[in-house]
Amino acid sequence: MEITTEAVKELRDKTGISVMECKKALTEAGGDMEKAMEVLKTRSAAMVAKKSDRELAAGTVASYIHNAGQVGSMVVLCSETDFVSKNPEFEALARDIAMHVAAMRTESVEALVSETFIKDPSKTIAELLAGATQKFGERVEVSKISCLAVH
């Protein structure tokens, strides 16, 4: 089966993963979009395991204030290099995770990674981070979180 550029573009738009990886996944899945997403998910898990011992030498701190100033959070999202940590998509990911922490009032990193992501209930935070590792080609990890609330 021939893989169309439209199918590759659609998969890339859904995942944010490189065009070549999307094309390989679609080829392996015989053009089936859902199977290709599963292929990418499997590859993502393998990539996370492979990169798990790499040093996290860079990162960003993101904050979020929610509910008219009644709840706030801070998140430290780490990467291997400042090239990735200064990427606007990486910074947006950190803000999204900070928003999640404020909304869910999460108290620990251990609890955070097992939670369902508030903006996309089809993913856990761990899966979101695994996707970021695959997308950026570097280990991506939340190292610290803090949530404060008036009540």
mmCIF file of C-alpha atoms in Angstrom:
data_model
loop_
_atom_site.group_PDB
_atom_site.id
_atom_site.type_symbol
_atom_site.label_atom_id
_atom_site.label_comp_id
_atom_site.label_asym_id
_atom_site.label_seq_id
_atom_site.Cartn_x
_atom_site.Cartn_y
_atom_site.Cartn_z
ATOM 1 C CA MET A 1 0.000 0.000 0.000
ATOM 2 C CA GLU A 2 1.263 3.448 -0.910
ATOM 3 C CA ILE A 3 1.477 5.904 1.983
ATOM 4 C CA THR A 4 0.150 9.320 0.976
ATOM 5 C CA THR A 5 1.665 12.601 2.074
ATOM 6 C CA GLU A 6 -1.757 13.541 3.469
ATOM 7 C CA ALA A 7 -1.708 10.514 5.778
ATOM 8 C CA VAL A 8 1.829 11.329 6.925
ATOM 9 C CA LYS A 9 0.822 14.947 7.551
ATOM 10 C CA GLU A 10 -2.262 13.880 9.514
ATOM 11 C CA LEU A 11 -0.215 11.559 11.734
ATOM 12 C CA ARG A 12 2.434 14.237 12.236
ATOM 13 C CA ASP A 13 -0.247 16.788 13.184
ATOM 14 C CA LYS A 14 -1.706 14.351 15.717
ATOM 15 C CA THR A 15 1.617 13.368 17.283
ATOM 16 C CA GLY A 16 4.156 16.105 16.570
ATOM 17 C CA ILE A 17 6.674 13.394 15.660
ATOM 18 C CA SER A 18 9.006 13.756 12.663
ATOM 19 C CA VAL A 19 7.775 13.152 9.123
ATOM 20 C CA MET A 20 10.174 10.227 8.613
ATOM 21 C CA GLU A 21 9.082 8.483 11.824
ATOM 22 C CA CYS A 22 5.426 8.985 10.872
ATOM 23 C CA LYS A 23 6.021 7.551 7.407
ATOM 24 C CA LYS A 24 7.862 4.528 8.850
ATOM 25 C CA ALA A 25 5.035 3.912 11.336
ATOM 26 C CA LEU A 26 2.372 4.168 8.617
ATOM 27 C CA THR A 27 4.342 1.803 6.379
ATOM 28 C CA GLU A 28 4.710 -0.709 9.213
ATOM 29 C CA ALA A 29 0.979 -0.396 9.989
ATOM 30 C CA GLY A 30 -0.055 -0.867 6.359
ATOM 31 C CA GLY A 31 -1.499 2.641 6.185
ATOM 32 C CA ASP A 32 -3.814 2.174 9.197
ATOM 33 C CA MET A 33 -3.746 5.411 11.238
ATOM 34 C CA GLU A 34 -4.687 3.795 14.582
ATOM 35 C CA LYS A 35 -2.110 1.027 14.200
ATOM 36 C CA ALA A 36 0.508 3.627 13.238
ATOM 37 C CA MET A 37 -0.248 5.538 16.452
ATOM 38 C CA GLU A 38 0.276 2.299 18.407
ATOM 39 C CA VAL A 39 3.571 1.699 16.576
ATOM 40 C CA LEU A 40 4.719 5.199 17.543
ATOM 41 C CA LYS A 41 3.620 4.642 21.150
ATOM 42 C CA THR A 42 5.654 1.414 21.310
ATOM 43 C CA ARG A 43 8.689 3.125 19.800
ATOM 44 C CA SER A 44 8.253 5.991 22.240
ATOM 45 C CA ALA A 45 8.394 3.609 25.214
ATOM 46 C CA ALA A 46 11.519 1.966 23.800
ATOM 47 C CA MET A 47 13.163 5.359 23.288
ATOM 48 C CA VAL A 48 12.371 6.424 26.864
ATOM 49 C CA ALA A 49 13.968 3.241 28.203
ATOM 50 C CA LYS A 50 17.045 3.744 26.013
ATOM 51 C CA LYS A 51 17.535 7.348 27.160
ATOM 52 C CA SER A 52 16.668 6.802 30.839
ATOM 53 C CA ASP A 53 20.263 6.995 32.053
ATOM 54 C CA ARG A 54 21.142 10.237 30.287
ATOM 55 C CA GLU A 55 21.926 13.274 32.427
ATOM 56 C CA LEU A 56 19.326 16.033 32.620
ATOM 57 C CA ALA A 57 21.457 19.178 32.456
ATOM 58 C CA ALA A 58 18.881 21.775 31.363
ATOM 59 C CA GLY A 59 15.237 22.632 31.815
ATOM 60 C CA THR A 60 12.651 25.286 32.488
ATOM 61 C CA VAL A 61 10.439 26.401 35.356
ATOM 62 C CA ALA A 62 6.801 27.004 34.479
ATOM 63 C CA SER A 63 4.063 28.420 36.655
ATOM 64 C CA TYR A 64 0.308 28.628 36.444
ATOM 65 C CA ILE A 65 -2.230 30.605 38.476
ATOM 66 C CA HIS A 66 -5.766 29.218 38.404
ATOM 67 C CA ASN A 67 -9.201 30.112 39.703
ATOM 68 C CA ALA A 68 -8.804 33.883 40.167
ATOM 69 C CA GLY A 69 -5.571 33.534 42.100
ATOM 70 C CA GLN A 70 -6.846 30.874 44.510
ATOM 71 C CA VAL A 71 -4.584 28.056 43.255
ATOM 72 C CA GLY A 72 -1.086 28.161 41.785
ATOM 73 C CA SER A 73 1.604 25.721 40.767
ATOM 74 C CA MET A 74 5.207 25.520 39.639
ATOM 75 C CA VAL A 75 6.834 22.740 37.646
ATOM 76 C CA VAL A 76 10.480 22.055 36.805
ATOM 77 C CA LEU A 77 10.611 20.254 33.449
ATOM 78 C CA CYS A 78 14.087 18.964 32.594
ATOM 79 C CA SER A 79 15.829 18.012 29.364
ATOM 80 C CA GLU A 80 19.359 17.091 28.373
ATOM 81 C CA THR A 81 20.260 20.349 26.588
ATOM 82 C CA ASP A 82 19.243 23.999 26.621
ATOM 83 C CA PHE A 83 18.567 23.651 22.891
ATOM 84 C CA VAL A 84 15.468 21.626 23.788
ATOM 85 C CA SER A 85 14.584 23.484 27.000
ATOM 86 C CA LYS A 86 14.397 26.797 25.122
ATOM 87 C CA ASN A 87 12.141 25.327 22.424
ATOM 88 C CA PRO A 88 8.693 27.003 22.471
ATOM 89 C CA GLU A 89 6.968 23.603 22.324
ATOM 90 C CA PHE A 90 8.953 22.411 25.355
ATOM 91 C CA GLU A 91 8.035 25.590 27.241
ATOM 92 C CA ALA A 92 4.362 25.104 26.286
ATOM 93 C CA LEU A 93 4.526 21.519 27.576
ATOM 94 C CA ALA A 94 5.896 22.793 30.897
ATOM 95 C CA ARG A 95 3.047 25.341 31.144
ATOM 96 C CA ASP A 96 0.460 22.660 30.322
ATOM 97 C CA ILE A 97 1.843 20.400 33.043
ATOM 98 C CA ALA A 98 1.834 23.323 35.509
ATOM 99 C CA MET A 99 -1.816 23.958 34.603
ATOM 100 C CA HIS A 100 -2.569 20.284 35.180
ATOM 101 C CA VAL A 101 -0.861 20.363 38.597
ATOM 102 C CA ALA A 102 -2.896 23.427 39.629
ATOM 103 C CA ALA A 103 -6.178 21.966 38.394
ATOM 104 C CA MET A 104 -5.629 18.543 39.973
ATOM 105 C CA ARG A 105 -3.762 19.872 43.042
ATOM 106 C CA THR A 106 -1.144 17.184 42.562
ATOM 107 C CA GLU A 107 1.298 16.881 45.460
ATOM 108 C CA SER A 108 4.155 14.728 44.119
ATOM 109 C CA VAL A 109 5.942 13.862 40.886
ATOM 110 C CA GLU A 110 5.182 10.179 41.526
ATOM 111 C CA ALA A 111 1.442 10.911 41.646
ATOM 112 C CA LEU A 112 1.662 13.277 38.677
ATOM 113 C CA VAL A 113 3.072 10.792 36.170
ATOM 114 C CA SER A 114 0.232 8.329 36.735
ATOM 115 C CA GLU A 115 -2.536 10.927 36.360
ATOM 116 C CA THR A 116 -4.659 11.304 33.229
ATOM 117 C CA PHE A 117 -3.714 14.534 31.447
ATOM 118 C CA ILE A 118 -6.458 17.109 31.938
ATOM 119 C CA LYS A 119 -6.200 18.504 28.372
ATOM 120 C CA ASP A 120 -6.189 15.048 26.712
ATOM 121 C CA PRO A 121 -7.849 12.297 28.770
ATOM 122 C CA SER A 122 -6.560 9.654 26.351
ATOM 123 C CA LYS A 123 -3.024 10.120 27.792
ATOM 124 C CA THR A 124 -1.347 9.951 31.157
ATOM 125 C CA ILE A 125 1.353 12.460 32.076
ATOM 126 C CA ALA A 126 3.901 9.624 31.710
ATOM 127 C CA GLU A 127 2.718 9.046 28.126
ATOM 128 C CA LEU A 128 2.865 12.782 27.470
ATOM 129 C CA LEU A 129 6.487 12.861 28.672
ATOM 130 C CA ALA A 130 7.330 9.753 26.616
ATOM 131 C CA GLY A 131 5.919 11.478 23.531
ATOM 132 C CA ALA A 132 8.040 14.539 24.303
ATOM 133 C CA THR A 133 11.134 12.338 24.612
ATOM 134 C CA GLN A 134 10.397 10.864 21.190
ATOM 135 C CA LYS A 135 9.580 14.243 19.672
ATOM 136 C CA PHE A 136 12.648 16.091 20.973
ATOM 137 C CA GLY A 137 15.043 13.135 20.846
ATOM 138 C CA GLU A 138 16.118 13.777 24.437
ATOM 139 C CA ARG A 139 15.120 12.528 27.845
ATOM 140 C CA VAL A 140 12.327 14.758 29.219
ATOM 141 C CA GLU A 141 11.273 14.507 32.840
ATOM 142 C CA VAL A 142 9.439 16.459 35.532
ATOM 143 C CA SER A 143 11.856 16.799 38.452
ATOM 144 C CA LYS A 144 9.876 18.965 40.889
ATOM 145 C CA ILE A 145 6.348 20.248 41.363
ATOM 146 C CA SER A 146 4.669 22.495 43.870
ATOM 147 C CA CYS A 147 1.018 23.374 44.282
ATOM 148 C CA LEU A 148 -0.321 26.080 46.589
ATOM 149 C CA ALA A 149 -3.937 26.875 47.356
ATOM 150 C CA VAL A 150 -5.740 29.426 49.505
ATOM 151 C CA HIS A 151 -8.171 26.711 50.683
#
